[in-house]
mmCIF file of C-alpha atoms in Angstrom:
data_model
loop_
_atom_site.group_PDB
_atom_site.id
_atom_site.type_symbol
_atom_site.label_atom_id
_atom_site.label_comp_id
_atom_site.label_asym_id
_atom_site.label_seq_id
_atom_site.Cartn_x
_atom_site.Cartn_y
_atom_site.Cartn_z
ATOM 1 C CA UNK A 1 -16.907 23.514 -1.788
ATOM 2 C CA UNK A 2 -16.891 24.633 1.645
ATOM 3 C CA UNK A 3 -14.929 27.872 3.024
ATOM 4 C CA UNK A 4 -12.605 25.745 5.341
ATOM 5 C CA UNK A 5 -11.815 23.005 2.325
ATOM 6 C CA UNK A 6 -10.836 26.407 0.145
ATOM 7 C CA UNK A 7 -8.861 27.132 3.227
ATOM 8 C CA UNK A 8 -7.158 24.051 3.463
ATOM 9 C CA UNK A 9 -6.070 23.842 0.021
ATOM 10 C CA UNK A 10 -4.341 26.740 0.117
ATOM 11 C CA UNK A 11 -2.820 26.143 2.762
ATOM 12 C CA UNK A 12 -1.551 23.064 2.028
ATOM 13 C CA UNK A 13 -0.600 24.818 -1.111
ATOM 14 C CA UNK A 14 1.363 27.921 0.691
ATOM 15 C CA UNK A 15 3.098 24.870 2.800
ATOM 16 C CA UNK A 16 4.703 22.949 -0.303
ATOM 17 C CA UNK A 17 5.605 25.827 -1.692
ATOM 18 C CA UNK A 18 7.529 27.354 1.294
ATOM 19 C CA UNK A 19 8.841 24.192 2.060
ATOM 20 C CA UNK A 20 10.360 22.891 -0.976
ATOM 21 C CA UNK A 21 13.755 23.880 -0.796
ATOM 22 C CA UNK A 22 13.856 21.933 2.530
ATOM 23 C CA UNK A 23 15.110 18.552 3.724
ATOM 24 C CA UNK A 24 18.290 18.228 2.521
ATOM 25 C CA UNK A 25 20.206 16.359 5.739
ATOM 26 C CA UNK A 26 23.687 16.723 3.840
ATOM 27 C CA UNK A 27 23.543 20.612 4.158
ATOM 28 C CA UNK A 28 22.687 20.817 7.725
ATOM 29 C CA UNK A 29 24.744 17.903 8.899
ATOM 30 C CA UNK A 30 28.291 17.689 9.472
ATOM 31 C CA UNK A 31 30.744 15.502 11.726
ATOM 32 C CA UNK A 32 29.451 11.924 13.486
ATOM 33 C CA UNK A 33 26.853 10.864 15.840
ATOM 34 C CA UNK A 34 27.773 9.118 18.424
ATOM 35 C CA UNK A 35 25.149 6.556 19.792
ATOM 36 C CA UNK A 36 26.124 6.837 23.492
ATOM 37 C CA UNK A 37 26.175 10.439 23.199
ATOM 38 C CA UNK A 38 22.456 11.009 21.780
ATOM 39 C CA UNK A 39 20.070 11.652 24.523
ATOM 40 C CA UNK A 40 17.453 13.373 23.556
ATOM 41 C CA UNK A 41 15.455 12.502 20.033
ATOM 42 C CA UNK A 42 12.768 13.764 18.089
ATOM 43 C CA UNK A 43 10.375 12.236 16.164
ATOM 44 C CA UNK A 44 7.315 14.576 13.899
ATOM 45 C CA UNK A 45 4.594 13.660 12.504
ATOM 46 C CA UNK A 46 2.203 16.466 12.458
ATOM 47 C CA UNK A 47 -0.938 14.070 11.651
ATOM 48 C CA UNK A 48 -3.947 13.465 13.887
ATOM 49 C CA UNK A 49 -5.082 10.347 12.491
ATOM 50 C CA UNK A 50 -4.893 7.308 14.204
ATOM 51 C CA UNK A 51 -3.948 4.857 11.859
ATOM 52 C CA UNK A 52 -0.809 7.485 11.162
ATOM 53 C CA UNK A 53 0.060 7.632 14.695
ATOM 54 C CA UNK A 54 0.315 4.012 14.740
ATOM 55 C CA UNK A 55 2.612 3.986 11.744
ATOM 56 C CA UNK A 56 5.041 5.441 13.421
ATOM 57 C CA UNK A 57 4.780 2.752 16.083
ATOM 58 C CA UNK A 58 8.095 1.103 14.057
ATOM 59 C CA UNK A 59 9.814 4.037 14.408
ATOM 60 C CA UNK A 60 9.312 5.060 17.702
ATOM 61 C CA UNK A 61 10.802 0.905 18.481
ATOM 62 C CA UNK A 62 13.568 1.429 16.384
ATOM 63 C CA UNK A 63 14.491 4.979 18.086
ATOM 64 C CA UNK A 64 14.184 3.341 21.398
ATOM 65 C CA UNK A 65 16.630 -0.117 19.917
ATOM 66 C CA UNK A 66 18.880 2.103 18.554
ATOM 67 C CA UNK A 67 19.615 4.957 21.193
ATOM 68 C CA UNK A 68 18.507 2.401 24.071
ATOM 69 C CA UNK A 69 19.633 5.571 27.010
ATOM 70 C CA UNK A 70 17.521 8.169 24.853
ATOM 71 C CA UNK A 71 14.368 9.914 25.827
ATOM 72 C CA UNK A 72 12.033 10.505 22.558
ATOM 73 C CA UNK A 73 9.412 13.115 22.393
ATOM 74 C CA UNK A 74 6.700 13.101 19.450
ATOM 75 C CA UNK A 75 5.458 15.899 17.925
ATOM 76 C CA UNK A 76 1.875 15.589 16.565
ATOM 77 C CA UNK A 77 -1.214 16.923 15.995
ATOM 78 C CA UNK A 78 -4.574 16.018 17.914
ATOM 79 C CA UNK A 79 -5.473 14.427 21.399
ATOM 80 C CA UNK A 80 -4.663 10.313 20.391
ATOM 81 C CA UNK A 81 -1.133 10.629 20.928
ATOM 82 C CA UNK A 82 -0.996 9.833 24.838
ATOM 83 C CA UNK A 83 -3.530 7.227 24.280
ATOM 84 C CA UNK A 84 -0.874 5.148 21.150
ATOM 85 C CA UNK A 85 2.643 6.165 22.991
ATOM 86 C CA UNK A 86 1.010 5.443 26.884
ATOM 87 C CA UNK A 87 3.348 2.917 27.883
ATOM 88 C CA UNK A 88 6.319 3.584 25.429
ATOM 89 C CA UNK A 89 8.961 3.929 28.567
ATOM 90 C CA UNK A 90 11.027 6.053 26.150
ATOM 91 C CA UNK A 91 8.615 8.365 25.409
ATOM 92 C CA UNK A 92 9.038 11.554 27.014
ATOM 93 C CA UNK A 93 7.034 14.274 25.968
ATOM 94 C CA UNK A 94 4.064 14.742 23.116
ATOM 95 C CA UNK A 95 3.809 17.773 21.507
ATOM 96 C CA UNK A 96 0.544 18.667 20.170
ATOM 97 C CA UNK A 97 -1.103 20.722 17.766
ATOM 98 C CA UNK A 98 -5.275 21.219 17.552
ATOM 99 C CA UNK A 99 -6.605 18.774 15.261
ATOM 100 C CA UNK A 100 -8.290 21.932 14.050
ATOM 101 C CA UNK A 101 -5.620 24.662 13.873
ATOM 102 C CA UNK A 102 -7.964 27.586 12.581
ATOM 103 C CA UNK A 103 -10.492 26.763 15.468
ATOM 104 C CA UNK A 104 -7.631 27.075 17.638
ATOM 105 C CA UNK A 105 -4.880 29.250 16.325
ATOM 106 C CA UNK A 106 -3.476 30.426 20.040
ATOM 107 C CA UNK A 107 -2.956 26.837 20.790
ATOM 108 C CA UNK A 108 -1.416 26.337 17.029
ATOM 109 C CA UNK A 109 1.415 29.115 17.499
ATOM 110 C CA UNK A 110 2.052 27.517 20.737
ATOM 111 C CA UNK A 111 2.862 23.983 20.064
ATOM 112 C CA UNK A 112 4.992 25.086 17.689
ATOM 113 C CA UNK A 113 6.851 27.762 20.041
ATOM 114 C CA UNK A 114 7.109 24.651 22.285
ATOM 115 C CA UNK A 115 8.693 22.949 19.512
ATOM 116 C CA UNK A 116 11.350 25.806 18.957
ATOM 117 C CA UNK A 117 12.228 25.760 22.896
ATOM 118 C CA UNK A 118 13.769 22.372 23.035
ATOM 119 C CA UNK A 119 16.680 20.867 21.732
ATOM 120 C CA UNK A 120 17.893 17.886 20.490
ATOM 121 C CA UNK A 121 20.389 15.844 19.658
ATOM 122 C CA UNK A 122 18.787 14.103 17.143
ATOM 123 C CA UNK A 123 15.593 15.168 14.929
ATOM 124 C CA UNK A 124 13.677 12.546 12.656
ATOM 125 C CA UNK A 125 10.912 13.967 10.014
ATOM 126 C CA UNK A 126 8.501 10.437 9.956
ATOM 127 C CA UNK A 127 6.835 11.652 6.971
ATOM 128 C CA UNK A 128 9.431 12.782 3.722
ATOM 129 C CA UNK A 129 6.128 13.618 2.064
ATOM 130 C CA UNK A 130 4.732 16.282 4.887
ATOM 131 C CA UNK A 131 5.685 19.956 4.345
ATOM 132 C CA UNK A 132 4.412 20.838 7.941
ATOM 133 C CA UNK A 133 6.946 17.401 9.178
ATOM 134 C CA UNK A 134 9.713 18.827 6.596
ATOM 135 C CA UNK A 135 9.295 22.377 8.223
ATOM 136 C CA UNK A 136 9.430 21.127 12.090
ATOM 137 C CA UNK A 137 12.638 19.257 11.482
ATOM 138 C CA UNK A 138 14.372 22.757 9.562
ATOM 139 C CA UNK A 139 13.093 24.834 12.800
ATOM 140 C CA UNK A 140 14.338 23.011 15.968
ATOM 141 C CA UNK A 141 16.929 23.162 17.647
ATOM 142 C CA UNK A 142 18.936 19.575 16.563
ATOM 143 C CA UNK A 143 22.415 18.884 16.012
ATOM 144 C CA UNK A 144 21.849 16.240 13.796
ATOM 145 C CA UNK A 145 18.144 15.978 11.265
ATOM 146 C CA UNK A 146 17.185 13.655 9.543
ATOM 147 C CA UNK A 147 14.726 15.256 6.514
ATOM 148 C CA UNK A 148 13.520 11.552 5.321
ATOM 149 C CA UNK A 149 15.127 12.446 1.938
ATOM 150 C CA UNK A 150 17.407 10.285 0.298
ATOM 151 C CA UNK A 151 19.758 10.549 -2.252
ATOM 152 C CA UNK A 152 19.965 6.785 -2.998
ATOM 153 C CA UNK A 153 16.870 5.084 -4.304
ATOM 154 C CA UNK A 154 16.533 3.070 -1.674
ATOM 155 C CA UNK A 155 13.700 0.875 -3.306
ATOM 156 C CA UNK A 156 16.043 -0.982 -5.347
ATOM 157 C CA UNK A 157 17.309 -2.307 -2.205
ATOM 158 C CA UNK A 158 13.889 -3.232 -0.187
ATOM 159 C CA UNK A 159 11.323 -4.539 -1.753
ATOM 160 C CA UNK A 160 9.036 -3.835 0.892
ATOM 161 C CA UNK A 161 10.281 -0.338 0.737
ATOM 162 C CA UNK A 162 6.845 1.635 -0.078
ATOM 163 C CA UNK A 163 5.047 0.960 2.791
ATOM 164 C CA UNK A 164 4.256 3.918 5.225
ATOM 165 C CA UNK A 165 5.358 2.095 8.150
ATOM 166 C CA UNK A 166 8.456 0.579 7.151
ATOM 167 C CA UNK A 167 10.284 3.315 4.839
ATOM 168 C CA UNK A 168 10.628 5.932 7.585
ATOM 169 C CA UNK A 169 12.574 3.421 9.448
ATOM 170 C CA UNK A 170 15.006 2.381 5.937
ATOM 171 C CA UNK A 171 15.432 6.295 5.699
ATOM 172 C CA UNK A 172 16.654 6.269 9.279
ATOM 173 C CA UNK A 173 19.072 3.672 9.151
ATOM 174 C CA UNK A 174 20.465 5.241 5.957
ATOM 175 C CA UNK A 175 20.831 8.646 7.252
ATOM 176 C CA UNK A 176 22.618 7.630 10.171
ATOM 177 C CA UNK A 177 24.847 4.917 8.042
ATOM 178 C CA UNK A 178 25.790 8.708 5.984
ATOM 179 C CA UNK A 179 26.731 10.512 9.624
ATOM 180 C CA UNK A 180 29.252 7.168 11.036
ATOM 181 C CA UNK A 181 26.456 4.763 12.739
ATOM 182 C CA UNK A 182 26.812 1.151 12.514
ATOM 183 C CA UNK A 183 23.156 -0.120 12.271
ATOM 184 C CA UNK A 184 22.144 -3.696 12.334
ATOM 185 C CA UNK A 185 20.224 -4.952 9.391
ATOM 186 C CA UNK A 186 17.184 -6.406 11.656
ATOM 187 C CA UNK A 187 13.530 -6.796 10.828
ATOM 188 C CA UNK A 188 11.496 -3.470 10.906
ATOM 189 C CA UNK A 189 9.446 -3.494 13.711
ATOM 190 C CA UNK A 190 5.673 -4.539 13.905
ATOM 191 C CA UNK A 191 3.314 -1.691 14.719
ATOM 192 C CA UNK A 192 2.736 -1.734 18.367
ATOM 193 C CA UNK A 193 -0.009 -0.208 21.140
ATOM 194 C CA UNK A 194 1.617 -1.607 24.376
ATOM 195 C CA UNK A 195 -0.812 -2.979 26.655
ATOM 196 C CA UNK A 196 -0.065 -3.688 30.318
ATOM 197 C CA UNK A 197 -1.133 -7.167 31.318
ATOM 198 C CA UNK A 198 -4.324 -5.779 33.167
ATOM 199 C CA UNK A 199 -5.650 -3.780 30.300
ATOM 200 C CA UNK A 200 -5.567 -7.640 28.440
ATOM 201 C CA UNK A 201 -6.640 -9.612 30.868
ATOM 202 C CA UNK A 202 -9.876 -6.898 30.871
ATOM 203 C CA UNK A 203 -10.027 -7.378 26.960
ATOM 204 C CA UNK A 204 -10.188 -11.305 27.720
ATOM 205 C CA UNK A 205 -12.969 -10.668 30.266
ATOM 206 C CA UNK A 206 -14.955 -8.591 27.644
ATOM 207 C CA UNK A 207 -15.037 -11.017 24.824
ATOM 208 C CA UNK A 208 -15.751 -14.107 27.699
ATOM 209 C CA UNK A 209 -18.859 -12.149 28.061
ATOM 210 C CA UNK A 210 -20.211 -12.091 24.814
ATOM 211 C CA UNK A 211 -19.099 -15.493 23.115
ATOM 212 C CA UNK A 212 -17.453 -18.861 24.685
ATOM 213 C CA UNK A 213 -14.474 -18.750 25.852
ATOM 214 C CA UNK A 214 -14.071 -22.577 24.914
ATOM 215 C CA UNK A 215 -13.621 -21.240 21.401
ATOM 216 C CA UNK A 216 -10.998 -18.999 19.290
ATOM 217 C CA UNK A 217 -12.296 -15.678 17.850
ATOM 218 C CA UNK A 218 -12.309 -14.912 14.676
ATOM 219 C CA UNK A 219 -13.034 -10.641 14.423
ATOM 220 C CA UNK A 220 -14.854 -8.834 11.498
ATOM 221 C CA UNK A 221 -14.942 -5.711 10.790
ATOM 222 C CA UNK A 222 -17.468 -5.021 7.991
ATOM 223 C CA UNK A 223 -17.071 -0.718 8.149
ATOM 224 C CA UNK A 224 -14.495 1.584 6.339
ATOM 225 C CA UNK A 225 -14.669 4.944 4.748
ATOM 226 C CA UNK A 226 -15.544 5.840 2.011
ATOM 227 C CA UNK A 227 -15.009 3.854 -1.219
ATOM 228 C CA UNK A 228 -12.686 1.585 1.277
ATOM 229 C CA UNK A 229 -16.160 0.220 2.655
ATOM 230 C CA UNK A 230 -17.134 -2.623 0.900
ATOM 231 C CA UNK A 231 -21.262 -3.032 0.476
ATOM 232 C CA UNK A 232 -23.580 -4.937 2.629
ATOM 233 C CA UNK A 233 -24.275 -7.495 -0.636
ATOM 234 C CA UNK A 234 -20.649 -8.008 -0.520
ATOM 235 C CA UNK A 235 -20.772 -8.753 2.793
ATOM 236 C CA UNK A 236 -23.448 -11.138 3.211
ATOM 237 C CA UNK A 237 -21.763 -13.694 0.762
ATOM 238 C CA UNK A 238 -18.677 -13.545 2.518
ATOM 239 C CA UNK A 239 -19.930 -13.681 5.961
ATOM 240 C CA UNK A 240 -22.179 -16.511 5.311
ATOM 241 C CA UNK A 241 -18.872 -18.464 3.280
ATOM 242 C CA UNK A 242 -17.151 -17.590 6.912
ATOM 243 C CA UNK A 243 -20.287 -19.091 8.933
ATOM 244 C CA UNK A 244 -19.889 -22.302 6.600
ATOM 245 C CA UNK A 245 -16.299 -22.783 6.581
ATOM 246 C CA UNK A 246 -15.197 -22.212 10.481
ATOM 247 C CA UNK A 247 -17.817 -23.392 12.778
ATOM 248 C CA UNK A 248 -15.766 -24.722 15.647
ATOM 249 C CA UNK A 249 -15.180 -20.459 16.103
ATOM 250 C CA UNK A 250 -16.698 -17.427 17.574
ATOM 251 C CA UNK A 251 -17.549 -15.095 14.576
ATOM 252 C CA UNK A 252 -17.759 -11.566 16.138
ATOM 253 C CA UNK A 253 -17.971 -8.059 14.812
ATOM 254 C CA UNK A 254 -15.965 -5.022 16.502
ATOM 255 C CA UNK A 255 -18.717 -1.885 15.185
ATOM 256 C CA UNK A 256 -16.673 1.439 14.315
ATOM 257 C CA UNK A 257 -17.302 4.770 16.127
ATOM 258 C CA UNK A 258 -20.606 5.446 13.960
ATOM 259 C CA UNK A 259 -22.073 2.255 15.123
ATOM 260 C CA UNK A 260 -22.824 0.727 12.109
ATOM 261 C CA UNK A 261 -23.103 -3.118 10.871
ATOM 262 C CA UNK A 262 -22.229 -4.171 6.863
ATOM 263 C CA UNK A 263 -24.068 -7.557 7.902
ATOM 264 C CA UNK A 264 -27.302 -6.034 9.511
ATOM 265 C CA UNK A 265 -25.923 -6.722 13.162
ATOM 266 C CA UNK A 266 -26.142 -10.810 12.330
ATOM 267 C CA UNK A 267 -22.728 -11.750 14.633
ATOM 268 C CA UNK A 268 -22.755 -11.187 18.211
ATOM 269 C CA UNK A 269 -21.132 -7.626 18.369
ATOM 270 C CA UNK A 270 -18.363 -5.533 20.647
ATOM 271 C CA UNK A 271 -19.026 -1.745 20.541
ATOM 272 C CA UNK A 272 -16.437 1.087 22.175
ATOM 273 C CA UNK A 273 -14.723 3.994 21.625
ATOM 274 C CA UNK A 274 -11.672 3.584 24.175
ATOM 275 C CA UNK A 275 -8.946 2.957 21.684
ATOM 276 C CA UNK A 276 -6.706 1.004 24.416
ATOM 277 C CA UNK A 277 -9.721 -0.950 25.313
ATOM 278 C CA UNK A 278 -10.472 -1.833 21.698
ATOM 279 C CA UNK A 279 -6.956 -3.447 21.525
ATOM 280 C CA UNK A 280 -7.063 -5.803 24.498
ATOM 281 C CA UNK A 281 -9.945 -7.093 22.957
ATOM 282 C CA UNK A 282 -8.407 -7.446 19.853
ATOM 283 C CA UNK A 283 -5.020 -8.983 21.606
ATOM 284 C CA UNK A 284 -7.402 -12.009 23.099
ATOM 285 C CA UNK A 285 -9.018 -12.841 19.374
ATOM 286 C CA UNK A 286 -7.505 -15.293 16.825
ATOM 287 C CA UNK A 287 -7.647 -12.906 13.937
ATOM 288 C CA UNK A 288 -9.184 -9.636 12.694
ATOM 289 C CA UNK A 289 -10.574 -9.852 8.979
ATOM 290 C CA UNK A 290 -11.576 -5.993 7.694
ATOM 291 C CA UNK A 291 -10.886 -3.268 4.831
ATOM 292 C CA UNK A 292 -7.921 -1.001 5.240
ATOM 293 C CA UNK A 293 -8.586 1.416 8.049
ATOM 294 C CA UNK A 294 -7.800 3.034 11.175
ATOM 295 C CA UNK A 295 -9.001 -0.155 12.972
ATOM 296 C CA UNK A 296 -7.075 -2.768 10.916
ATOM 297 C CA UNK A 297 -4.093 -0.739 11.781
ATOM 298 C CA UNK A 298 -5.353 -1.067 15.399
ATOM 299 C CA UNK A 299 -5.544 -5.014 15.356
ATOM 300 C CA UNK A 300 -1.989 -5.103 13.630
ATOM 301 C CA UNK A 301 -0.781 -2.830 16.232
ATOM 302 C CA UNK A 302 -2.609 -5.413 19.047
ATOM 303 C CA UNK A 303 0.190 -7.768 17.280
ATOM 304 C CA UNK A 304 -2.259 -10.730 16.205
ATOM 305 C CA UNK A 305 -2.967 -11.683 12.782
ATOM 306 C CA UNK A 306 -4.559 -9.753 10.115
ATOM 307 C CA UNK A 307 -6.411 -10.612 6.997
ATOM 308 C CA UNK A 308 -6.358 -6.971 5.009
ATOM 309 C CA UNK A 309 -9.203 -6.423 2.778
ATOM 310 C CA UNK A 310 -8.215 -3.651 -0.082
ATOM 311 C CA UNK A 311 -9.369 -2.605 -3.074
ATOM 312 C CA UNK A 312 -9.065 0.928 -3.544
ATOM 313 C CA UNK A 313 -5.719 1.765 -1.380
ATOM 314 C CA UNK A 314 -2.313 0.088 -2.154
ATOM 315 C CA UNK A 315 -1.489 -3.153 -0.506
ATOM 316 C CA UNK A 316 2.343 -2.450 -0.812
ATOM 317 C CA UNK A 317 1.805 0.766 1.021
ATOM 318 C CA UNK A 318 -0.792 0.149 3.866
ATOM 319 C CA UNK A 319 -0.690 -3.882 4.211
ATOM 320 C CA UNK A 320 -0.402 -5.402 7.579
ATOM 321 C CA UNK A 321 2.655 -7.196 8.456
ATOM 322 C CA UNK A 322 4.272 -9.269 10.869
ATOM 323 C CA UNK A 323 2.400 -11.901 13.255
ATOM 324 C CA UNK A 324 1.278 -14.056 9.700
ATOM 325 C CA UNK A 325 -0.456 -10.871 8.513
ATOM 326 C CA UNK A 326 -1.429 -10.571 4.787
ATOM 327 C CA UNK A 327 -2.644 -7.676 2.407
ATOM 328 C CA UNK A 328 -5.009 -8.991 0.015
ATOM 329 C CA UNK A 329 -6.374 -7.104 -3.665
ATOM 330 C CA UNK A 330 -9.928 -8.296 -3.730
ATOM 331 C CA UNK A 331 -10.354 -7.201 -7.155
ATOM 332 C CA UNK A 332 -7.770 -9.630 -8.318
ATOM 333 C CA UNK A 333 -8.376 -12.463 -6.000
ATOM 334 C CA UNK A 334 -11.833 -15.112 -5.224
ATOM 335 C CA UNK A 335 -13.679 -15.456 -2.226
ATOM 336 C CA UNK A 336 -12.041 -19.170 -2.084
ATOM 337 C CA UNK A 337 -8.454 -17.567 -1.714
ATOM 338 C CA UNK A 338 -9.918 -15.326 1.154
ATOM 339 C CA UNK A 339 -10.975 -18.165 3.075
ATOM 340 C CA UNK A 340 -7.705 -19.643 2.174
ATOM 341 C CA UNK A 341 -6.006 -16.364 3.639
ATOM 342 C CA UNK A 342 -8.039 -16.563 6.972
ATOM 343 C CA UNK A 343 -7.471 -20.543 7.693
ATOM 344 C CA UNK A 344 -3.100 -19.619 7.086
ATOM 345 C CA UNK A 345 -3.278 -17.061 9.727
ATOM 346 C CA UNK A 346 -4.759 -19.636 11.803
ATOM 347 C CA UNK A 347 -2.920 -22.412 11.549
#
């Protein structure tokens, strides 16, 4: 084990156990919000990941719904964060740590001295589960915080409760229901990069030049990490069932950052590492069939159907949603009911 995973672990260790006794919203707030009179929110998710970033995509919608006069500023770690909330009007300011805090411990202390400086009328932990998310929301300056905690098992009430994206948002609602908000009962919001129209009409010029534009797209994405990836055997009998079953399409492969093909480079392929690029593209396809990842989140968050591929991570916590998304357990399901799975989410 390496000297910076030894690190880590203690770390993470000394975190959960100084931040235990936190997040309890009932202690630290008293009287009502008013909706007109919040103006200034925060939202932390100390994560540089993208697929995490994008999970709080819902939130960030519902936040901006909600408190419509409201500027929001996100509080993260890493450099992705003006590349997902570019375009998010209400977005004010991101707050970043270094992805790599003990490379960079100046810049560390500082985003979190930034963090102290402001203040807010309301502060919203994304993450119940992070002690570093738990601990921003205890230090700033907020009248009202919402810890993510909850008293009342709110499971019982959603079924769709567990999943990453959506149960920051149910915790939301029910804090503020606790502090005299009326919220509306709508749909959680899908995740969500937003694109200006130029950025997709250069993601429809991209894919015109590598397959016809007389036909629909359908998107693979044969890489994942880790046990998540599913083996180039495994691939070859489903991409040649694909080949066989939709040939009035495109079939195309999006590569991942390491450049790498499960199918030995057999489709016509899209390669690039601008994030907001890779969206457009996806935004001009029919669908996007792949393992849970970082890029699947990306597709969902380009809003067009998704065909999730798991078999190690949990469906009910990571599936796509929205836009005739599904989640589906490949261990418990045929190749026939995948190919049933892509031909619904084109219909």
């Amino acid at each position: 084990m390496s000297f910076k995973i030894k690190i880590n672990r203690i770390r993470r260790s000394v975190m959960q156990s100084l931040t235990s006794g936190l997040g309890n919203s009932s202690n630290v707030n008293k009287g009502t919000i008013n909706p007109q009179q919040v103006k200034r929110v925060l939202i932390s998710r100390p994560n540089h990941r993208l697929g995490n970033l994008l999970l709080i995509t819902p939130l960030v919608q519902e936040v901006q719904n909600l408190f419509p006069n409201a500027t929001i500023d996100v509080f993260i770690k890493g450099n992705l964060g003006p590349i997902v909330f570019e375009n998010f009007t209400n977005v004010n300011q991101i707050i970043r740590l270094p992805k790599k805090h003990f490379d960079e411990l100046g810049n560390y202390m500082k985003g979190w001295l930034k963090l102290k400086k402001n203040k807010y009328d309301l502060a919203i932990n994304a993450d119940k589960n992070s002690s570093s998310g738990r601990l921003s929301i205890q230090l700033v300056n907020a009248k009202f915080k919402c810890f993510g905690e909850q008293a009342t098992d709110l499971s019982s009430q959603f079924s769709d409760y567990a999943h990453i994206a959506k149960y920051p948002v149910y915790d939301l609602r029910h804090f503020l229901a606790s502090v005299g908000m009326k919220v509306p009962n709508t749909p959680i919001p899908n995740l969500l990069l937003q694109l200006s129209p130029e950025e997709v009409a250069k993601g429809k010029a991209l894919l015109d030049a590598i397959v016809r534009a007389s036909k629909k797209t359908i998107c693979l994405f044969t890489f994942a990490t880790g046990a998540k990836c599913y083996s180039v055997e495994w691939w070859a009998v489903f991409y040649e069932r694909i080949l066989k079953e939709f040939p009035d399409y495109n079939i195309l492969e999006v590569l991942p950052v390491e450049n790498v093909s499960q199918i030995h480079f057999a489709a016509p392929t899209y390669y690039s590492k601008d994030i907001r690029e890779i969206t457009a593209f996806f935004k001009n396809t029919a669908v996007f069939v792949g393992a849970d990842s970082g890029m699947m989140h990306l597709a969902s968050a380009a809003q067009l159907p998704v065909v999730g591929l798991f078999s190690v991570t949990k469906t009910d916590k990571y599936a796509p949603y929205g836009t005739k998304s599904v989640a589906i357990n490949t261990n418990e399901t045929t190749i026939d009911d995948w190919i049933q799975a892509i031909k619904n989410s084109l219909e």
